[in-house]
Each structure stands twice: as C-alpha cells, then as structure tokens.
mmCIF file of C-alpha atoms in Angstrom:
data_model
loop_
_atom_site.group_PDB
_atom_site.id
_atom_site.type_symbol
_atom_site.label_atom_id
_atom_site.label_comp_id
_atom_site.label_asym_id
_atom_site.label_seq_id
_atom_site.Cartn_x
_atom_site.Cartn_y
_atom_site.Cartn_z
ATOM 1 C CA UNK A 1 -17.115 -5.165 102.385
ATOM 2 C CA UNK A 2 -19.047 -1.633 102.912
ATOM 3 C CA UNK A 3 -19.302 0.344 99.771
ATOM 4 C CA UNK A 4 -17.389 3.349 100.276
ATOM 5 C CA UNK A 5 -19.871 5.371 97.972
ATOM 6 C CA UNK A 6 -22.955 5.219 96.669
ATOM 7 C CA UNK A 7 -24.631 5.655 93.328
ATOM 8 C CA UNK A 8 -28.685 6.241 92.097
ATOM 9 C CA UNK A 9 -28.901 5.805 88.829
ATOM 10 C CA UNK A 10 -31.960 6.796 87.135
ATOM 11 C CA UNK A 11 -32.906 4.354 84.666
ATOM 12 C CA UNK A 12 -35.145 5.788 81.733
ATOM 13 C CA UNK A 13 -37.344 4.275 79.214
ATOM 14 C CA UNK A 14 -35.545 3.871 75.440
ATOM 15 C CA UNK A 15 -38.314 6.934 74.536
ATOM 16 C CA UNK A 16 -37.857 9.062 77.783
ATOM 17 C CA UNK A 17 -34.105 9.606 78.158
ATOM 18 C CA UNK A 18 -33.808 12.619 76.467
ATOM 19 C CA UNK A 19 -36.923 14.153 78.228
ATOM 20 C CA UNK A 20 -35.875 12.808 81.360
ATOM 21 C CA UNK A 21 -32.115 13.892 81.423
ATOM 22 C CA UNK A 22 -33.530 17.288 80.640
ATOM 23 C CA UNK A 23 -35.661 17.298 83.436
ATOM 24 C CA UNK A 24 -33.224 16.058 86.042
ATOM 25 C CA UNK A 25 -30.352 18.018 85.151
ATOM 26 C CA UNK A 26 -32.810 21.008 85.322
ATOM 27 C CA UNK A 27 -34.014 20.104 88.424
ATOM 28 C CA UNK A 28 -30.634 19.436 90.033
ATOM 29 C CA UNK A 29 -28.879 22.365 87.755
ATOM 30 C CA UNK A 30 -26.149 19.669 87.780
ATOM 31 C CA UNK A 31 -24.332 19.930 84.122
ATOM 32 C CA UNK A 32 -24.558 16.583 81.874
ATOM 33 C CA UNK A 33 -21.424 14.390 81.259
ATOM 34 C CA UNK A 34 -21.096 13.558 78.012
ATOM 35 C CA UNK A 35 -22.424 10.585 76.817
ATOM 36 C CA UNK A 36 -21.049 7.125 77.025
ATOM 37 C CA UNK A 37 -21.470 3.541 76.234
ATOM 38 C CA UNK A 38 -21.596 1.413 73.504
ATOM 39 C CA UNK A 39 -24.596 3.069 71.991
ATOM 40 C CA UNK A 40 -23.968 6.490 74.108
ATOM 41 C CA UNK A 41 -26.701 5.081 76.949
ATOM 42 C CA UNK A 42 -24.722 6.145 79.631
ATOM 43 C CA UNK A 43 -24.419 9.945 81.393
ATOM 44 C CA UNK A 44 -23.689 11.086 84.750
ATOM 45 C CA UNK A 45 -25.070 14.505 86.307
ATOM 46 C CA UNK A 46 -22.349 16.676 87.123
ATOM 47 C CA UNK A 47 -23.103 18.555 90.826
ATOM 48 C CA UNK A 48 -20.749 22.071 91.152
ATOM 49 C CA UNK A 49 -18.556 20.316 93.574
ATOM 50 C CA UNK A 50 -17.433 16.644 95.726
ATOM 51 C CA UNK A 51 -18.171 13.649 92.850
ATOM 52 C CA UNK A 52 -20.787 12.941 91.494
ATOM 53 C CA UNK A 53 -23.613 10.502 92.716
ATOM 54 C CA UNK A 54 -26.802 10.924 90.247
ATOM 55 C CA UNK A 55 -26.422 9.162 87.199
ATOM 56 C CA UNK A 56 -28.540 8.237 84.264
ATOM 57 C CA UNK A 57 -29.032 5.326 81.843
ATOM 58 C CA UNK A 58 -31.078 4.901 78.930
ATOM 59 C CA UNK A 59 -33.014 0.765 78.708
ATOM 60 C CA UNK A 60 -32.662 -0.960 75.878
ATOM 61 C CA UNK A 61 -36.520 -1.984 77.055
ATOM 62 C CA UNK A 62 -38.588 -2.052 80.439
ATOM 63 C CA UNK A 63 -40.003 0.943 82.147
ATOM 64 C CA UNK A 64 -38.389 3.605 84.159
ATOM 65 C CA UNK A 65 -36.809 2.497 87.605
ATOM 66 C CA UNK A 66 -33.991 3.066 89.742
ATOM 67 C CA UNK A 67 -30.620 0.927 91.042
ATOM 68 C CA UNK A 68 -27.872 1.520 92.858
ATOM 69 C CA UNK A 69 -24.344 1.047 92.307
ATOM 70 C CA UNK A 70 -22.401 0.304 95.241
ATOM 71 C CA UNK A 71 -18.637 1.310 94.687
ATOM 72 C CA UNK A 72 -16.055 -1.079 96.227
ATOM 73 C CA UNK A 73 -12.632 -2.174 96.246
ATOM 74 C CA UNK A 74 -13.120 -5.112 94.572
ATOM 75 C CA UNK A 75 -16.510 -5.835 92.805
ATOM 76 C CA UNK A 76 -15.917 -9.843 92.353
ATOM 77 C CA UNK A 77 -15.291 -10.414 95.912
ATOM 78 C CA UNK A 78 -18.234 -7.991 96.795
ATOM 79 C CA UNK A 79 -20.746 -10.006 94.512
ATOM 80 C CA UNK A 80 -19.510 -13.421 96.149
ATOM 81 C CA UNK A 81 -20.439 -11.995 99.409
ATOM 82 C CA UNK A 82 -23.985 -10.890 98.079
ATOM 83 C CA UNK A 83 -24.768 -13.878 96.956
ATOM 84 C CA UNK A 84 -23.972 -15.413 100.507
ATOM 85 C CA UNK A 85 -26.842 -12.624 101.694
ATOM 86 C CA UNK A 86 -29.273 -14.080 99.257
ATOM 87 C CA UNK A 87 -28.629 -11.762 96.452
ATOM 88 C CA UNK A 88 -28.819 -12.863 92.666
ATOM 89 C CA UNK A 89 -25.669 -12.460 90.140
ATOM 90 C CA UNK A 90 -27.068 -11.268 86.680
ATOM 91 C CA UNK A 91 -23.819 -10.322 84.641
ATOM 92 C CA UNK A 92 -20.191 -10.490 85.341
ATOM 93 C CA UNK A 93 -18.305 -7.511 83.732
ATOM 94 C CA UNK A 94 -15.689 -7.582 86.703
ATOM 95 C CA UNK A 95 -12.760 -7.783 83.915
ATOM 96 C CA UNK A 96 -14.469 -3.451 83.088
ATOM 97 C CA UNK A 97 -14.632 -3.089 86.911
ATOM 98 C CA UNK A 98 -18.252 -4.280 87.251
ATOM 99 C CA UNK A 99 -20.830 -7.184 88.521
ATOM 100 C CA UNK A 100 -24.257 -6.634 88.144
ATOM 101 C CA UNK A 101 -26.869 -8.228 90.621
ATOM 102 C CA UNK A 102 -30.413 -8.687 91.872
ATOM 103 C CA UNK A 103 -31.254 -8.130 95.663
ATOM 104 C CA UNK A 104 -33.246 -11.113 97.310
ATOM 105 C CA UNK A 105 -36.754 -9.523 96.309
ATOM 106 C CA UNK A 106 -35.326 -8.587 92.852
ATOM 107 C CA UNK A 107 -34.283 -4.646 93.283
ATOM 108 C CA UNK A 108 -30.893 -4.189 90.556
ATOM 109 C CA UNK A 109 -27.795 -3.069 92.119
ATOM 110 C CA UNK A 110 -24.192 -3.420 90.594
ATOM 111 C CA UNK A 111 -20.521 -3.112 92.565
ATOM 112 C CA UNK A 112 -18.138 -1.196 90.951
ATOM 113 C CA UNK A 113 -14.887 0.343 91.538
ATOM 114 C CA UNK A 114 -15.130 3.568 90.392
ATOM 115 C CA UNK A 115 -13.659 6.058 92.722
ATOM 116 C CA UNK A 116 -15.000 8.785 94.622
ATOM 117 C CA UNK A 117 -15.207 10.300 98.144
ATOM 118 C CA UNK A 118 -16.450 13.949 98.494
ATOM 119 C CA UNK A 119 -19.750 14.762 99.048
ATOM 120 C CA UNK A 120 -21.289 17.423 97.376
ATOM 121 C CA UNK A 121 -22.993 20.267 99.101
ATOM 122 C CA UNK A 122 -26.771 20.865 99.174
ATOM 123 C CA UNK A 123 -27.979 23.892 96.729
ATOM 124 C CA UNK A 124 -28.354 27.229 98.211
ATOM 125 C CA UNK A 125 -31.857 28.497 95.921
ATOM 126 C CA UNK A 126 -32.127 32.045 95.333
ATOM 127 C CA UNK A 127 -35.092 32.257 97.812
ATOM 128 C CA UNK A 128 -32.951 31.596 100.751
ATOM 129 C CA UNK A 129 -33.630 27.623 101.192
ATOM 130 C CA UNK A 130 -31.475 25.182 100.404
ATOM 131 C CA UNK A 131 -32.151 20.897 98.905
ATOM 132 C CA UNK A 132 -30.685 18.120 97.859
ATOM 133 C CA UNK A 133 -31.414 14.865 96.391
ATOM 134 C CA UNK A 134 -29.866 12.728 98.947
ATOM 135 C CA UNK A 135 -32.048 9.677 99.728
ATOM 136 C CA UNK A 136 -33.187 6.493 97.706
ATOM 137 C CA UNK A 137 -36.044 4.800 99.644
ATOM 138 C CA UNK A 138 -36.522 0.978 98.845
ATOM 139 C CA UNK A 139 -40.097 0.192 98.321
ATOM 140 C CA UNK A 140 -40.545 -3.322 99.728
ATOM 141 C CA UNK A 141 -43.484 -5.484 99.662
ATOM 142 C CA UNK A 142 -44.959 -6.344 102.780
ATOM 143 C CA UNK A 143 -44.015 -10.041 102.420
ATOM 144 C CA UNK A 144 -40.191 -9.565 101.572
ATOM 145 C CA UNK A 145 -39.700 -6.620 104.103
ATOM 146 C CA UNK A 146 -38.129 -7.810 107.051
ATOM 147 C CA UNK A 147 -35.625 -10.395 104.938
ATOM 148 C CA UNK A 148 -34.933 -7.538 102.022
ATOM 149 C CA UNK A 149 -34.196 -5.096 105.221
ATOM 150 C CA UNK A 150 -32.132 -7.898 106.710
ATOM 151 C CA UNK A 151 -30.186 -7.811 103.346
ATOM 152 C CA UNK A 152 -29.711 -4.271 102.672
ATOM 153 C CA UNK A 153 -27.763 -4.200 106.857
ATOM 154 C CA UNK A 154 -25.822 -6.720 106.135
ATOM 155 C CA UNK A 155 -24.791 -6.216 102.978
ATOM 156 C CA UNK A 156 -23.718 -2.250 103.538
ATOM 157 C CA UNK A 157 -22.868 -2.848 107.259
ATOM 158 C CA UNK A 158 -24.766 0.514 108.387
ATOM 159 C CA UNK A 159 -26.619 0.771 111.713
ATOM 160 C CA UNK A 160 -30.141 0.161 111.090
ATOM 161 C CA UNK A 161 -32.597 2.806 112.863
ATOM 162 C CA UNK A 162 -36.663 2.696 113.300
ATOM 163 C CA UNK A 163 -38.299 6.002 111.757
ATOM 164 C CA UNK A 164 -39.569 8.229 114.623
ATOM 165 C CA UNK A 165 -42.208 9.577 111.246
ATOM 166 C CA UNK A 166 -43.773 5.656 110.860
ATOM 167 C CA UNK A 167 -43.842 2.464 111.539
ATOM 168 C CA UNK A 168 -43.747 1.491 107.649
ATOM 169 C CA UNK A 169 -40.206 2.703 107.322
ATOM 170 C CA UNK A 170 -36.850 2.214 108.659
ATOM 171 C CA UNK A 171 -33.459 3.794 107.479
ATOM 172 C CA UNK A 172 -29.772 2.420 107.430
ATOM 173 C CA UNK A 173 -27.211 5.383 109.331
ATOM 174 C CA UNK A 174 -25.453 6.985 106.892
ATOM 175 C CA UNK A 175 -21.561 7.181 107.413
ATOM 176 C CA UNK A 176 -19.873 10.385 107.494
ATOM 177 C CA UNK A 177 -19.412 11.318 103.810
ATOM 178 C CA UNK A 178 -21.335 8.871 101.744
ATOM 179 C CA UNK A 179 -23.984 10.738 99.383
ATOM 180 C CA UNK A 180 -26.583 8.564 99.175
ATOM 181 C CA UNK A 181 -28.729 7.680 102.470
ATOM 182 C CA UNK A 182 -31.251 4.630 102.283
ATOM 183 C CA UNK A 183 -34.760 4.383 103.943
ATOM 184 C CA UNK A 184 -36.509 1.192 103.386
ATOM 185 C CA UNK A 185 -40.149 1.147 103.192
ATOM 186 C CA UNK A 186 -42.528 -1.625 103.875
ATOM 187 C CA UNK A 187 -45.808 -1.250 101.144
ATOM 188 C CA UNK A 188 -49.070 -2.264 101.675
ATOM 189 C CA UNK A 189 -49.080 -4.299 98.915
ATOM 190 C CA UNK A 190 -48.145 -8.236 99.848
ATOM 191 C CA UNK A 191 -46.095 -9.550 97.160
ATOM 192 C CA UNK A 192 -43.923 -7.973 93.771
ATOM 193 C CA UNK A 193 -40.634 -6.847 92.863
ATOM 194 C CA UNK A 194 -38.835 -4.348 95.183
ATOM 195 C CA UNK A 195 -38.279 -1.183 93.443
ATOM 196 C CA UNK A 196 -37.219 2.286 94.714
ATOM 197 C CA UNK A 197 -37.769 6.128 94.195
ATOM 198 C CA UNK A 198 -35.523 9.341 94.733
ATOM 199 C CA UNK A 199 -36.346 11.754 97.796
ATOM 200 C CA UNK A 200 -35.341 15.135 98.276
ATOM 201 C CA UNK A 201 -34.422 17.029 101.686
ATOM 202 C CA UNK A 202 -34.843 20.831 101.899
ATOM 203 C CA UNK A 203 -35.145 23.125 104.593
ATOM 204 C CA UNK A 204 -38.681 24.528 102.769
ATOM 205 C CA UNK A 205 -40.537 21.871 101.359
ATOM 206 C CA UNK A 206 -43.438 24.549 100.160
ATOM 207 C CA UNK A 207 -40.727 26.696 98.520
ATOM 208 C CA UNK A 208 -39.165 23.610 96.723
ATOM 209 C CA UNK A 209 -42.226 22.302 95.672
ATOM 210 C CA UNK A 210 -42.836 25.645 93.860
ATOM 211 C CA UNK A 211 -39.086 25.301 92.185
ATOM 212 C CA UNK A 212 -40.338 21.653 91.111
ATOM 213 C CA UNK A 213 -43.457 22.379 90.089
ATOM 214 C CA UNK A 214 -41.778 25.103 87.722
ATOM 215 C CA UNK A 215 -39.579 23.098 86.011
ATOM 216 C CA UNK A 216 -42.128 20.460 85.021
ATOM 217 C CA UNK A 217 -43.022 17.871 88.104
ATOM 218 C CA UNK A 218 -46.526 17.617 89.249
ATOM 219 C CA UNK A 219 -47.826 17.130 92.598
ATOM 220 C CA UNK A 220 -49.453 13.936 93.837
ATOM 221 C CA UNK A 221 -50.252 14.229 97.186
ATOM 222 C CA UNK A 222 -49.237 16.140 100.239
ATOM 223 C CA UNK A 223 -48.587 14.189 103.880
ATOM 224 C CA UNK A 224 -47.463 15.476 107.198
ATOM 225 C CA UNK A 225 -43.508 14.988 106.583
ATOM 226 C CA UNK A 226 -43.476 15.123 102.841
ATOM 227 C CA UNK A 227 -44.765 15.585 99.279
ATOM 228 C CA UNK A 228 -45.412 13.299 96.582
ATOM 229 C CA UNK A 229 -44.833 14.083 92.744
ATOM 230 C CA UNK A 230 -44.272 13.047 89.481
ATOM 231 C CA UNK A 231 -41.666 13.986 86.803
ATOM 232 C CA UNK A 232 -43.062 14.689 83.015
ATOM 233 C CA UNK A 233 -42.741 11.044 82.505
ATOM 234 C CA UNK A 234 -44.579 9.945 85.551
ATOM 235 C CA UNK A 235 -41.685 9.080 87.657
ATOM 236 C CA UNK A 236 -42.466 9.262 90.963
ATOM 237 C CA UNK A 237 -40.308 10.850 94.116
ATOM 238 C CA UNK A 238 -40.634 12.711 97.316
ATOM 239 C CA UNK A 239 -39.702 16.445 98.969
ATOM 240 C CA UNK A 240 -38.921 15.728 102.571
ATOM 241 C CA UNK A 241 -39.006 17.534 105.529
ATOM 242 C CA UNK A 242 -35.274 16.906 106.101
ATOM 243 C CA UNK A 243 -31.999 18.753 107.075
ATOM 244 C CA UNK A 244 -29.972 18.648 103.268
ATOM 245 C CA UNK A 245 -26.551 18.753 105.235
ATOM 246 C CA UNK A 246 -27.429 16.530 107.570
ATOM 247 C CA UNK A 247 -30.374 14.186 106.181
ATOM 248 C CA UNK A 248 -32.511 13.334 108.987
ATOM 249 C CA UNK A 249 -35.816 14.913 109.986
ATOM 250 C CA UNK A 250 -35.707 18.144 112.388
ATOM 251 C CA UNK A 251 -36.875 17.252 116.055
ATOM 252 C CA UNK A 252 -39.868 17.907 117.010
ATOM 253 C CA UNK A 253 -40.673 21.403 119.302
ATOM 254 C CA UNK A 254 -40.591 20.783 123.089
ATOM 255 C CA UNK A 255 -43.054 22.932 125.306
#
C-alpha cells in the first residue's frame, strides 16, 4: 500500500514550539493553521496553494526531531503490513484515522488518512530565485543502513536510485505529485537511533542562504552540493543544489 502523500512534521521541544513555529512559518512564509489537539499541540503550515505537507507538533518531552506521516487509504491495514517489513506499532488510534509506528532502526512515522493530492509550487523570492522545502533525508547509522533502506523501498514501493553526489546516500524516485522526496543517508557513526532532517532545493543556494540567514538560521558548514545550518533552536537542515520543481540535482556541464 504506497502512501499517496507525504507528511514532515517538525516535532519541537515543549519550550521551543512557539520559537520554532515562528521561525518556520517565516522561513516558508506559509500562514499557521490554527491550533489543534487536546492541549492545542498540533498546527499545520499553510503553503499559498496544492495541500499542505509541513506540519508542526509540540512534545510533551524529548528533544526536537522529525517523522513522517504517510497518508493512506486505510491506516490499520498499512501498519499490519509495516510490521511484516520489520517496523514497530507504538499506538493504535486507527478508530481517529491514525496508527503510529517505529521504523526497524527506531525513526517515528504514523499512517493516516487524511486527504490530499496537489502539490504546492516552489516560492518565486523577490531576487529572482526560487526554493522549496521538499526533501526529508533519513540519517541512518552505518550498521542499520542497508536493512532501514531495504525498509523504507518496500514499504513506499518507490524506485530506489544511487546518488551520482556520494556514495553515503541513496534516494527513493519520487512519483509524480507527491511533496515530500526521501534521500537516505548512511552516517559514519556505527550504531543509534535513525533520525532525519529537512532539506531545501533552490535554484541559488548563495542567495537562499542569505534569505535564511536573515530570518534567524545560522550556517554550519558549506560542501560542494549543499549547505549546512541551524535554526534558532539548533535544528539542523540543508540548502541543496537542486531543481525546486523538479527535485533532483542539475547535470553536470559537458565539454
């Protein structure tokens, strides 16, 4: 069962929601839902047009993460089959239209069966370049990588492709329409939890940076193919060199 849409949720400390929903919904200019929840922990960034695929949730405790919510017909059936893959059910809620679940190295996901289906457009800045936040990468220690990759195929049923950029990552092909794409990364580190960060694609990573950097991020290191930083509360995520419509890297020049 492929999800027909994809999720990121941004997951914030109990003390850094409020800064960090300010941030984000800066960053993105995407409006802010209003809240929801039992105790209003809930809110969903609101892009200008197609349905929206950032959202944000305030912990009860634990530090600031991400997970993804794979939307699906039917979220009980969905889970069954995860735990066939090797996954880990946490909490049934399929009665409210969710099941909430740990992948096989211990990254949170959750089916639900909210809909959506239109994929919003990248932002055209003032400056002439354009960016969206269109990518979670999986961060995947290097014991777990090649079974937690195995997982994420099987589980989505998206072509899995090598990364011309490194050998440390691969990515799962994106379908036509789905807003979130997925690039798994194997870390240097041996053993741990998987975890994940947000990357952005722009066609002008130095302008973007600037337009980060402006609203409050800080930079943390600058590679070949893309840029590290931090949000206020540390939060770490990338600027890409990638096409925003399209998602994958420009080729390279040919003499």
């Amino acid at each position: 069962m492929s999800p027909f849409w994809i999720t990121a949720f941004l997951d914030f400390s109990a003390d850094g929601f409020d800064d960090g929903l300010r941030f984000w919904s800066a960053l993105t200019t995407y409006d802010v839902s209003p809240r929801r929840g039992k105790v209003g922990e809930f809110a969903t960034l609101v892009p200008r047009d197609g349905d929206a695929f950032l959202r944000v949730q305030r912990l009860r405790d634990g530090e600031d993460r991400i997970h993804l919510d794979l939307h699906v017909s039917d979220p009980r059936s969905a889970a069954d089959r995860a735990v066939g893959l090797g996954a880990t059910e946490v909490a049934d809620f399929a009665d409210d239209g969710y099941v909430v679940m740990r992948s096989p190295g211990g990254f949170e996901l959750c089916f639900v069966d909210h809909p959506a289906g239109v994929r919003p457009a990248p932002t055209a800045w003032p400056g002439g370049h354009s960016s969206l936040a269109d990518q979670v990468c999986i961060d995947i220690p290097a014991s777990s990588y090649d079974s937690e990759r195995a997982f994420w195929r099987d589980l989505t049923g998206w072509e899995q492709r090598e990364s011309s950029v490194s050998p440390e990552f691969s990515s799962l092909v994106r379908p036509e329409g789905q807003p979130v794409r997925l690039l798994l990364q194997r870390l240097g580190e041996q053993s741990g939890t998987v975890r994940a960060h947000l990357d952005w694609a722009t066609t002008d990573r130095p302008a973007e940076t600037d337009r980060h950097v402006a609203v409050g991020a800080t930079v943390q290191e600058v590679r070949e193919h893309w840029t590290v930083l931090t949000d206020p509360l540390g939060r770490r995520y990338c600027i890409t060199d990638r096409d925003p419509e399209t998602g994958v890297p420009p080729k390279p020049p040919t003499d």
